[in-house]
Tab-separated table of C-alpha atoms and ligand atoms in Angstrom:
chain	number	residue	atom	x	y	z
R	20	UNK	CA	0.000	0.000	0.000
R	21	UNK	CA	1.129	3.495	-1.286
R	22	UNK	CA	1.251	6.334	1.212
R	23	UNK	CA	-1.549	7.746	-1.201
R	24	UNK	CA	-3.570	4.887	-0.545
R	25	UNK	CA	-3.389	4.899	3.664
R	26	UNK	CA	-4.482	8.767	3.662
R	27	UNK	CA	-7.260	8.346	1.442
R	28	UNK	CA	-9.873	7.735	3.566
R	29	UNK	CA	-8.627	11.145	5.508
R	30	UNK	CA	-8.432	13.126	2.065
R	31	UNK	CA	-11.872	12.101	1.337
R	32	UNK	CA	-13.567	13.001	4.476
R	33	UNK	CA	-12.585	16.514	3.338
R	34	UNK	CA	-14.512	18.164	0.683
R	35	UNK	CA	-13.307	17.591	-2.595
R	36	UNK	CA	-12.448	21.248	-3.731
R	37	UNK	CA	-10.233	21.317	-0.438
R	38	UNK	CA	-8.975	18.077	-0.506
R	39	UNK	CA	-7.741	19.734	-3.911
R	40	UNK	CA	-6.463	22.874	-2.563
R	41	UNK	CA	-4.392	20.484	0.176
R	42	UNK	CA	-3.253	18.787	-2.283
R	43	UNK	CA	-1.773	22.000	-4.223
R	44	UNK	CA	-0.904	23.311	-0.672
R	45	UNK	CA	1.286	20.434	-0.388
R	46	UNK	CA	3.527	20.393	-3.286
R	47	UNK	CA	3.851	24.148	-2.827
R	48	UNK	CA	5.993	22.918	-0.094
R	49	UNK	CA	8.015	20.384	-2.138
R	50	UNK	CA	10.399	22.372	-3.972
R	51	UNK	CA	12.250	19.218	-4.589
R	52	UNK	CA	9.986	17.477	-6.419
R	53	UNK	CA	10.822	19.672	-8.949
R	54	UNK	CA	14.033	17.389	-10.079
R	55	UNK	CA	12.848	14.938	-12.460
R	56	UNK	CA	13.500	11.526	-12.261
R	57	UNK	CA	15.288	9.565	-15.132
R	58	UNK	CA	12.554	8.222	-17.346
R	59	UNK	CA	13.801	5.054	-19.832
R	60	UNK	CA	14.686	6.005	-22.996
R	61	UNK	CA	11.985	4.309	-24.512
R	62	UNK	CA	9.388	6.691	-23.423
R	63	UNK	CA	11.424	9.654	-24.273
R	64	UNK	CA	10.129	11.562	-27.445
R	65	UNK	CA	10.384	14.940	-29.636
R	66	UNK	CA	7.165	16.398	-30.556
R	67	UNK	CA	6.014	20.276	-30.789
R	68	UNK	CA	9.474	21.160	-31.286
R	69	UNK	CA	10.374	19.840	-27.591
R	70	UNK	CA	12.110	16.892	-25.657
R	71	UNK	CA	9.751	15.092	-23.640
R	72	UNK	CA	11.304	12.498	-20.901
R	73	UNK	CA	7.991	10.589	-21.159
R	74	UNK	CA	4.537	11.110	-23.091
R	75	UNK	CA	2.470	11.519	-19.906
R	76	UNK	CA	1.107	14.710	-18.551
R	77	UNK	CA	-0.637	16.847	-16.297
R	78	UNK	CA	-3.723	18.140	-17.869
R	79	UNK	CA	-5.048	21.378	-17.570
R	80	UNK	CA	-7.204	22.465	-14.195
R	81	UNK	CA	-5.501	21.342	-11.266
R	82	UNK	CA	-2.876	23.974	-11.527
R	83	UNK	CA	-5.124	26.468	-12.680
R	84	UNK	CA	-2.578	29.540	-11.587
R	85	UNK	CA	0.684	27.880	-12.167
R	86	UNK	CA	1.706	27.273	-8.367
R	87	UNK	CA	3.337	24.094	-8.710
R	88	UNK	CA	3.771	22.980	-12.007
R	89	UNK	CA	7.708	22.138	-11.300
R	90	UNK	CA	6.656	19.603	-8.910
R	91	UNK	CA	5.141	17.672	-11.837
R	92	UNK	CA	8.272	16.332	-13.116
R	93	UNK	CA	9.385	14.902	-9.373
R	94	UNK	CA	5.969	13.089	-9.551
R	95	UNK	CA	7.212	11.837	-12.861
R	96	UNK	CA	5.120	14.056	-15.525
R	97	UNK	CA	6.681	14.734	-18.556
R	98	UNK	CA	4.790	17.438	-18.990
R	99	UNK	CA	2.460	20.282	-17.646
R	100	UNK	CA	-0.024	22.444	-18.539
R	101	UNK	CA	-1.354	25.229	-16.197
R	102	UNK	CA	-4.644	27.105	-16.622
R	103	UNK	CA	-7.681	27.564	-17.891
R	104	UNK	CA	-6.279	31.469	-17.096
R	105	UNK	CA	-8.302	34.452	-17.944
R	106	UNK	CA	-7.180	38.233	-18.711
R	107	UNK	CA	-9.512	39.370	-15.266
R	108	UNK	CA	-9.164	37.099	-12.105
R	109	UNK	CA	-12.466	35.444	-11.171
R	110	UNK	CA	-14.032	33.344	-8.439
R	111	UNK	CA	-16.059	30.956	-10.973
R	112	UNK	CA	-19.360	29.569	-9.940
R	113	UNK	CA	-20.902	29.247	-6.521
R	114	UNK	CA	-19.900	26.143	-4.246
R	115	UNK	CA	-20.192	23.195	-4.309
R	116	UNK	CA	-18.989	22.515	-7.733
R	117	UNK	CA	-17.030	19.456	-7.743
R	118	UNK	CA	-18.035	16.152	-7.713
R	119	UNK	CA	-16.357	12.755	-6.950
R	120	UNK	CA	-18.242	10.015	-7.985
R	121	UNK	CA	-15.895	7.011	-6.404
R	122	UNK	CA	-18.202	4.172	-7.770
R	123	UNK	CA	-18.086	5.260	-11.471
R	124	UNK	CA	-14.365	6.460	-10.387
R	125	UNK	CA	-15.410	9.780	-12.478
R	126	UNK	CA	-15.444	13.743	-11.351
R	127	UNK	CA	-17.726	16.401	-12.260
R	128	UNK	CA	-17.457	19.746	-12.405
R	129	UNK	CA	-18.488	23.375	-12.439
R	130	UNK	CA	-15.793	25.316	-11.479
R	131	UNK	CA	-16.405	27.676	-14.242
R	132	UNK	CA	-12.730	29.085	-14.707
R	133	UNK	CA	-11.978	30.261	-11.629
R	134	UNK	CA	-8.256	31.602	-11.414
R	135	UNK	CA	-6.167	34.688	-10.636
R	136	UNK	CA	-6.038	35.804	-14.093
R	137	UNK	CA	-3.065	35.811	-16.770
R	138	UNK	CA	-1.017	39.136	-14.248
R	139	UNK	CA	-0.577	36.730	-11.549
R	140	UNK	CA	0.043	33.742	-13.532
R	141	UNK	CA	3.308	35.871	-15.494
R	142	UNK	CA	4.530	36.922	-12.112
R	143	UNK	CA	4.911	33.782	-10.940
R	144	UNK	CA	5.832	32.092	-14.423
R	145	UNK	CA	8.895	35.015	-14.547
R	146	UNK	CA	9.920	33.440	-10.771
R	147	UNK	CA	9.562	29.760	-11.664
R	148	UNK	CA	9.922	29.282	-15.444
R	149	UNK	CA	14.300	29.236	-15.265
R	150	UNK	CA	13.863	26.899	-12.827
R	151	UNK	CA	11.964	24.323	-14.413
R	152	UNK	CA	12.809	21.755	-16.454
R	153	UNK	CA	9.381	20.165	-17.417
R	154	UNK	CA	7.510	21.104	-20.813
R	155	UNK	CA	5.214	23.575	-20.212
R	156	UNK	CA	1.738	24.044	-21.729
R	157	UNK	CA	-0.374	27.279	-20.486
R	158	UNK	CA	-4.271	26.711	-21.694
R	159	UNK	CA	-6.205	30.040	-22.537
R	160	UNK	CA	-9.958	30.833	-21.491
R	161	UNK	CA	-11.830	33.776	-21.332
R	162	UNK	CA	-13.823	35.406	-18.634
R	163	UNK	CA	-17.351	34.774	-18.468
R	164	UNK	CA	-17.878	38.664	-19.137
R	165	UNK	CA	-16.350	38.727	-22.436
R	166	UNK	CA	-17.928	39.289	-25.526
R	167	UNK	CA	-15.315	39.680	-27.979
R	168	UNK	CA	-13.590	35.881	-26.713
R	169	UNK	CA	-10.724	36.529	-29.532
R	170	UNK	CA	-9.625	39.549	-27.517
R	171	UNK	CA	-9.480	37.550	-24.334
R	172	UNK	CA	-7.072	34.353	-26.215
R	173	UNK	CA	-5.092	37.475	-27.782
R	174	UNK	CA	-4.289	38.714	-23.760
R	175	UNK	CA	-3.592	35.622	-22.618
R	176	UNK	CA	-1.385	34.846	-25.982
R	177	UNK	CA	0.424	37.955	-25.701
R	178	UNK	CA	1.122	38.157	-22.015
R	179	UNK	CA	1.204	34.107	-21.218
R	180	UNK	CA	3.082	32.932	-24.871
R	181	UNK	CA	6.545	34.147	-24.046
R	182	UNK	CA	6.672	31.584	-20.886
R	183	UNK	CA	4.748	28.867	-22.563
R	184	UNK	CA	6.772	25.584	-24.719
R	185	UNK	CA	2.898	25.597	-26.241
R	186	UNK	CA	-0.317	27.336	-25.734
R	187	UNK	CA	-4.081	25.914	-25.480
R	188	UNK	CA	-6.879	27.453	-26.628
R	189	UNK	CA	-9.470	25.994	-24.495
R	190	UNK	CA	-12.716	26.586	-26.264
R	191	UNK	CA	-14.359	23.209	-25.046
R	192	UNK	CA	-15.049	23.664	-20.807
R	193	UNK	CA	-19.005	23.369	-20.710
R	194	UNK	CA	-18.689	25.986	-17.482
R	195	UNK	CA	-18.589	29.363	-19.570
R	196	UNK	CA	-21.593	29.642	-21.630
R	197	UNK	CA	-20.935	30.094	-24.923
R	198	UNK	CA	-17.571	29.078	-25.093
R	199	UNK	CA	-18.386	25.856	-26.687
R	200	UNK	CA	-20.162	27.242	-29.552
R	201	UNK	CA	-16.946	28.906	-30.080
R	202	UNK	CA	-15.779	25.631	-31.844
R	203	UNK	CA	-17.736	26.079	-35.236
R	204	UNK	CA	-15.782	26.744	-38.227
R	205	UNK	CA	-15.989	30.439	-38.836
R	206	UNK	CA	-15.787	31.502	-35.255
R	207	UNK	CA	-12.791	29.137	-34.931
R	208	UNK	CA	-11.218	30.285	-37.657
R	209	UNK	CA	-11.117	34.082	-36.655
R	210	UNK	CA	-10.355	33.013	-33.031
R	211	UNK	CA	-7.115	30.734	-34.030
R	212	UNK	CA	-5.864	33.295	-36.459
R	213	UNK	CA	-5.805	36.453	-34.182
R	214	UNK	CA	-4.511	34.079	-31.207
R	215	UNK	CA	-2.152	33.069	-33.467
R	216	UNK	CA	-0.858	36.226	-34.528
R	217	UNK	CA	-0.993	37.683	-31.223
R	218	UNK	CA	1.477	35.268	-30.324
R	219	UNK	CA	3.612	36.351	-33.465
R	220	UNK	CA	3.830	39.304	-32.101
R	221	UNK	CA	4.841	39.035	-28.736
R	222	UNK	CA	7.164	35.736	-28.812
R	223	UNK	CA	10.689	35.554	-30.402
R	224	UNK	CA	10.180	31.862	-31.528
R	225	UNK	CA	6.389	31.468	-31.014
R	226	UNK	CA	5.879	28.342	-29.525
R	227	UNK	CA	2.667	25.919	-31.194
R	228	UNK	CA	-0.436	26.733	-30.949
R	229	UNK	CA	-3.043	23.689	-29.742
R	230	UNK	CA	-6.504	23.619	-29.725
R	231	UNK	CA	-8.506	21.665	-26.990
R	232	UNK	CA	-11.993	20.300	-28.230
R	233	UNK	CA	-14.898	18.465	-26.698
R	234	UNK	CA	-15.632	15.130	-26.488
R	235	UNK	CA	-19.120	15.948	-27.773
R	236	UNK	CA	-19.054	17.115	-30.739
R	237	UNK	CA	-20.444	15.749	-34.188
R	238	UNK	CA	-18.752	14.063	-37.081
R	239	UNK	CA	-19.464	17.293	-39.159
R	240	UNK	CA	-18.050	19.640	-36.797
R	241	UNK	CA	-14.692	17.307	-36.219
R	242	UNK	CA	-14.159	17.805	-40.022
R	243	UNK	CA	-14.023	21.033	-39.672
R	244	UNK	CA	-11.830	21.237	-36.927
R	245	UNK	CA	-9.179	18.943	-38.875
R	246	UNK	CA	-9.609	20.641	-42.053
R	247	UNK	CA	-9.038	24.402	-39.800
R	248	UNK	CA	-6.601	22.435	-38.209
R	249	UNK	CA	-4.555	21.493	-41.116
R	250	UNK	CA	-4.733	25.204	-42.886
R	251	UNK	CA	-1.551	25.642	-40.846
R	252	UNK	CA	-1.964	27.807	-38.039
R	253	UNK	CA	-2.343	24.835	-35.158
R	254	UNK	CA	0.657	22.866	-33.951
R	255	UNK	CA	-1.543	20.315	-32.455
R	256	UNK	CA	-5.196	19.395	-31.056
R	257	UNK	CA	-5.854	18.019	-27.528
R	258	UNK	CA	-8.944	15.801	-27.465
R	259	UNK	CA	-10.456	15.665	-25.170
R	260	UNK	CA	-12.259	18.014	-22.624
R	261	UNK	CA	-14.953	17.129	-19.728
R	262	UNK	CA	-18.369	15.688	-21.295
R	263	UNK	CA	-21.857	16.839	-21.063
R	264	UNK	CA	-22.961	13.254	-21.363
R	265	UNK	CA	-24.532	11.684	-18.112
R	266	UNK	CA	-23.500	7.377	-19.619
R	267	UNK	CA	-26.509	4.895	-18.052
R	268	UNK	CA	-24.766	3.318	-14.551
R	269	UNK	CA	-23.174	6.636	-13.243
R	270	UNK	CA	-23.295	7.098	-9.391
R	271	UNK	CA	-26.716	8.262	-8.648
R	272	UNK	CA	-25.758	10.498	-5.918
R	273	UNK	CA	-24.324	12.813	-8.061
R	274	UNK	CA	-25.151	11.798	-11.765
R	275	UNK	CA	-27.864	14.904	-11.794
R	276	UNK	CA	-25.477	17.490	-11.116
R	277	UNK	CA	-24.728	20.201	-13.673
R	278	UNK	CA	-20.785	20.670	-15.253
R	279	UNK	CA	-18.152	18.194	-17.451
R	280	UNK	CA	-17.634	14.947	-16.111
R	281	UNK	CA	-13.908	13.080	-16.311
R	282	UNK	CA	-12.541	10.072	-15.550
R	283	UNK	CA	-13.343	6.378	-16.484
R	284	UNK	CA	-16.822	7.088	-18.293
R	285	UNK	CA	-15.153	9.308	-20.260
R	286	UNK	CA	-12.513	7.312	-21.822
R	287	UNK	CA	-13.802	5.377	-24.559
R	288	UNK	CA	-15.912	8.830	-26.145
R	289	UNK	CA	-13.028	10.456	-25.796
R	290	UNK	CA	-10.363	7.950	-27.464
R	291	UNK	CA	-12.638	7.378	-30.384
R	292	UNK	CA	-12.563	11.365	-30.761
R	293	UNK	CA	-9.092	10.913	-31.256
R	294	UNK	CA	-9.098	8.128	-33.474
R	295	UNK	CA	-11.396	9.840	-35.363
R	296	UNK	CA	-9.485	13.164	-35.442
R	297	UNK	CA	-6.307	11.016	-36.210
R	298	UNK	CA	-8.065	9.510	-39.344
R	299	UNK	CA	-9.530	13.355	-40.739
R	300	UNK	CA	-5.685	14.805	-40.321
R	301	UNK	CA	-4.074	11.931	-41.568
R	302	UNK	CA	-1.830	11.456	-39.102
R	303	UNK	CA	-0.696	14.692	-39.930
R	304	UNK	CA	-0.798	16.751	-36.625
R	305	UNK	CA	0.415	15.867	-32.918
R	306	UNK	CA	-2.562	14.741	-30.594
R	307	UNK	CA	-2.874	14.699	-27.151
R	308	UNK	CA	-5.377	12.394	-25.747
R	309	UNK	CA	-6.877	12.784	-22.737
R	310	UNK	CA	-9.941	11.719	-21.130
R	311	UNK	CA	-10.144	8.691	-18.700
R	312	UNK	CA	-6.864	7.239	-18.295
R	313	UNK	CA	-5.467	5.366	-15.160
R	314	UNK	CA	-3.432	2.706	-16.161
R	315	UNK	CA	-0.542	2.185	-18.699
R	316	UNK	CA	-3.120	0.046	-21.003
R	317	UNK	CA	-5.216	2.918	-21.189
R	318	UNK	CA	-2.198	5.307	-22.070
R	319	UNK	CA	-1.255	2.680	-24.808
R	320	UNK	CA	-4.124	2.667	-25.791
R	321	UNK	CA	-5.041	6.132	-26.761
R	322	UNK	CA	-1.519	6.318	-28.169
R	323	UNK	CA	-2.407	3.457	-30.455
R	324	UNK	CA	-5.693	5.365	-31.536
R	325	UNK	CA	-3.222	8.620	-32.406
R	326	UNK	CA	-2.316	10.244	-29.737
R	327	UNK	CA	1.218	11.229	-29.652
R	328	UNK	CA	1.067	12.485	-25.658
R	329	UNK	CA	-1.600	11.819	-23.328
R	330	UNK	CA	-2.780	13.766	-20.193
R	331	UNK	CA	-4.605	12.924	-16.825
R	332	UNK	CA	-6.452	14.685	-13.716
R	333	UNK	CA	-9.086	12.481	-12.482
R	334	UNK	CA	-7.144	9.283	-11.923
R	335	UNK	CA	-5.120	11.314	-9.536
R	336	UNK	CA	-8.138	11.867	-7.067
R	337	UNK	CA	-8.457	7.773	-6.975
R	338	UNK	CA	-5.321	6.311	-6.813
R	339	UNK	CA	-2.871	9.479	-5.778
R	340	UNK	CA	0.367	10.505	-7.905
R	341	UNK	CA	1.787	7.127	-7.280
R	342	UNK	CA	-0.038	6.296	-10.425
R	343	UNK	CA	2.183	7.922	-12.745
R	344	UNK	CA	5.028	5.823	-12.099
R	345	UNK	CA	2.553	2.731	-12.692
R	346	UNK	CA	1.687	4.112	-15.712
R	347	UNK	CA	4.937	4.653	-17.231
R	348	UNK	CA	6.006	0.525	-16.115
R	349	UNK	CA	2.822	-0.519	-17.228
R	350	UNK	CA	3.402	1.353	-21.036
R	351	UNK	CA	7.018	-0.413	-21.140
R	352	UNK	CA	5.129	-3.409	-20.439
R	353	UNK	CA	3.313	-2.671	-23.163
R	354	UNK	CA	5.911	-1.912	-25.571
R	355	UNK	CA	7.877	-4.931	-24.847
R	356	UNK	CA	4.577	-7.053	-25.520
R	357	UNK	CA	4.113	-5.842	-28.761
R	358	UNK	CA	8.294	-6.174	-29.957
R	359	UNK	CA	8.615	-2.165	-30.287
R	360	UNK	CA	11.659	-0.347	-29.686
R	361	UNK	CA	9.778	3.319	-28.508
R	362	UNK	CA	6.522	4.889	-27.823
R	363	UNK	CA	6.807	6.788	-30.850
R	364	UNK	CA	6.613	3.378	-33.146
R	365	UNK	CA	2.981	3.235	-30.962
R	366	UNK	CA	1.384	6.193	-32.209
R	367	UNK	CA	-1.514	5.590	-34.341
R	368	UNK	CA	-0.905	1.800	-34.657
R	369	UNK	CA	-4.213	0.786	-34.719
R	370	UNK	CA	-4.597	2.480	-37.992
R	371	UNK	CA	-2.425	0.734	-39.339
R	372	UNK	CA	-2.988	-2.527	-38.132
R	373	UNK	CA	-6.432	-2.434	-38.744
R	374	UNK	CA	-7.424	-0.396	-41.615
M	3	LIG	C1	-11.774	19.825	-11.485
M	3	LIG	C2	-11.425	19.915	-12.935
M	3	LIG	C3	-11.105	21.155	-13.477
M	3	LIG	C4	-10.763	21.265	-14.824
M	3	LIG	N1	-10.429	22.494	-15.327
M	3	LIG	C5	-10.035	22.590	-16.624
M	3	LIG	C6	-9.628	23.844	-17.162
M	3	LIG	O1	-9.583	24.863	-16.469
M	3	LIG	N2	-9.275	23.897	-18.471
M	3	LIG	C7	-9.287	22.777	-19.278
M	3	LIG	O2	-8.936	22.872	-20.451
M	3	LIG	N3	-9.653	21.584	-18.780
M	3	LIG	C8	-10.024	21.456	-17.490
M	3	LIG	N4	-10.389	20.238	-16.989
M	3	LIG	C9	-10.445	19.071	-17.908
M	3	LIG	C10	-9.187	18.210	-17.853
M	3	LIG	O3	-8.056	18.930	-18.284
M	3	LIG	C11	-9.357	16.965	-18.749
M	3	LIG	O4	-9.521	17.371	-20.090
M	3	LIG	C12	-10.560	16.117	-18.354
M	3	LIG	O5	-10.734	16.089	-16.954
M	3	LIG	C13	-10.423	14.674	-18.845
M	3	LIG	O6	-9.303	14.027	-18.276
M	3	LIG	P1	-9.420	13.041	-16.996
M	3	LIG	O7	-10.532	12.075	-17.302
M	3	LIG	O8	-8.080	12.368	-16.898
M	3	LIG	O9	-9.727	13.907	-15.846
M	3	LIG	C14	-10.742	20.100	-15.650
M	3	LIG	C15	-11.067	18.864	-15.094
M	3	LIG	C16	-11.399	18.750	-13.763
M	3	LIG	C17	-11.734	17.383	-13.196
């Protein structure tokens, strides 16, 4: 038993939104987990014009204000991304607004963006950002307020994009309303070219440019995002987002409550998005799948479907950062299983396999 495991039951007497902010409370005051640890070579990978030590990362919401993204890489991330931000600081949507549904082993939530805004997220990115050596994704939203969004993704760009080793625009939390609809094709199209050039502007080398999509969307709508996608301003799509779906057998306690759910349910919508969106780009752009996973089959798995990295949040409520490491022994597994030399040789293998 992991020390995860033997404090759970205390964790989980706490509310979940503080049993979060202990958790962030905590690493705050782990500076050295901020050393990664040696990952095998076979898991090691170049993708959005980066290194990464290993394909698995934190996704976007538990370090909404970039407090401790460092300490990802001593948990043994090879990657973070920190955010939703927002130009303005807001307090989101009333309490409670997050949901652990240990049954279904699933979360859902409201938290409708709430985060210090992109000032306080550059002042503490200018502190940390020498200092650490893990890939670092920063995921755009905009304040609920807005009604020009573009002008909200062109703050965060500008401000946020010199810090960033990629940038997110997040257009698919089902918290903000109206954000979603923001994934049509015309909309899209305005919002990832002024994002795009915003970032032109203020970075040196402007790093890539992702977009993160929902898991609910329709087979017309993901050929549009492939064929915006492949006009040449994204360096990559991240697939998937929280669902609006409520999947027969959820938890009853807290299957009626409003906001995205993650975790287990969510995986198999969510990897056949990116199979899907592997298929319409032929292959052609860098994916990173998350949505569900908590073991290395499930990372393989997505990886096989087209995902070049993958990310995770909810499997960290259940089984505690532990995981991770799991994960990454359970993908060599994998690898050896199968007679391939690297994770790389994984990507997309399904589609070949079985055409
Ligand atoms: C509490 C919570 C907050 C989240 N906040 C954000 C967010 O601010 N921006 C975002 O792009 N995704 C956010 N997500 C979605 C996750 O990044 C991820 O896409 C989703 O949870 C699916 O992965 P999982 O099943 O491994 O959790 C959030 C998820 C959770 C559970």
């Amino acid at each position: 038993m992991d020390f995860y495991s033997a404090i759970r039951p205390l964790f989980w007497r706490l509310d979940p939104e503080r049993a979060h902010r202990f958790a962030v409370w905590s690493l705050e005051r782990a500076p050295w987990l901020a050393a990664p640890a040696p990952d095998d070579p076979r898991l090691q990978l170049e993708v959005l014009g980066r290194r990464f030590a290993n394909p698995v990362g934190l996704a976007a919401g538990f370090d909404k204000d970039a407090r401790v993204w460092r300490q990802a890489a001593g948990l043994g991330f090879g990657f973070a991304e920190v955010g939703s931000v927002t130009p303005q600081p807001q307090s989101g949507n009333p309490a409670p607004r997050l949901f652990r549904l240990a049954r279904s082993r699933a979360v859902i939530n409201r938290m409708g963006f709430n985060n210090q805004g992109v000032e306080a997220m550059a002042a503490r990115l200018a502190a940390t950002r020498a200092s650490g050596r893990l890939v670092l994704g920063i995921n755009l939203g905009k304040n609920k307020a807005t009604e020009d969004a573009a002008a909200d993704y062109e703050i965060g760009a500008r401000r946020l994009g010199p810090f960033a080793d990629y940038v997110v625009i997040n257009v698919s939390s089902p918290n903000t309303p109206g954000l979603r609809a923001l994934q049509g094709r015309e909309p899209l199209l305005e919002l990832i070219r002024r994002t795009h050039a915003a970032l032109a502007e203020a970075c040196a080398e402007p790093p890539p440019l992702l977009l993160k999509i929902a898991p609910d969307l329709a087979e017309p709508d993901l050929a549009d995002i492939a064929e915006v996608a492949l006009r040449g301003y994204l360096g990559g799509l991240i697939a998937t987002n929280t669902t609006i779906e409520r999947p027969a057998g959820l938890d009853p306690a807290f299957a009626g409550e409003a906001g995205g759910l993650s975790g287990r349910p969510l995986f198999d919508p969510s990897t056949a998005i990116v199979r899907k969106l592997y298929q319409l780009t032929r292959g052609r752009l860098p994916i990173i799948g998350v949505g569900g996973i908590a073991s290395g089959e499930d990372t393989y798995a997505k990886i096989r479907a087209g995902a070049i990295l993958v990310q995770l949040y909810s499997a960290l409520v259940f089984d505690g950062p532990s995981l991770i490491r799991r994960i990454k022994a359970g993908l060599l597994q994998c690898l050896e299983r199968d007679r391939l030399g690297s994770i790389v040789e994984a990507v997309g293998l399904d589609h070949r396999e079985r055409p």
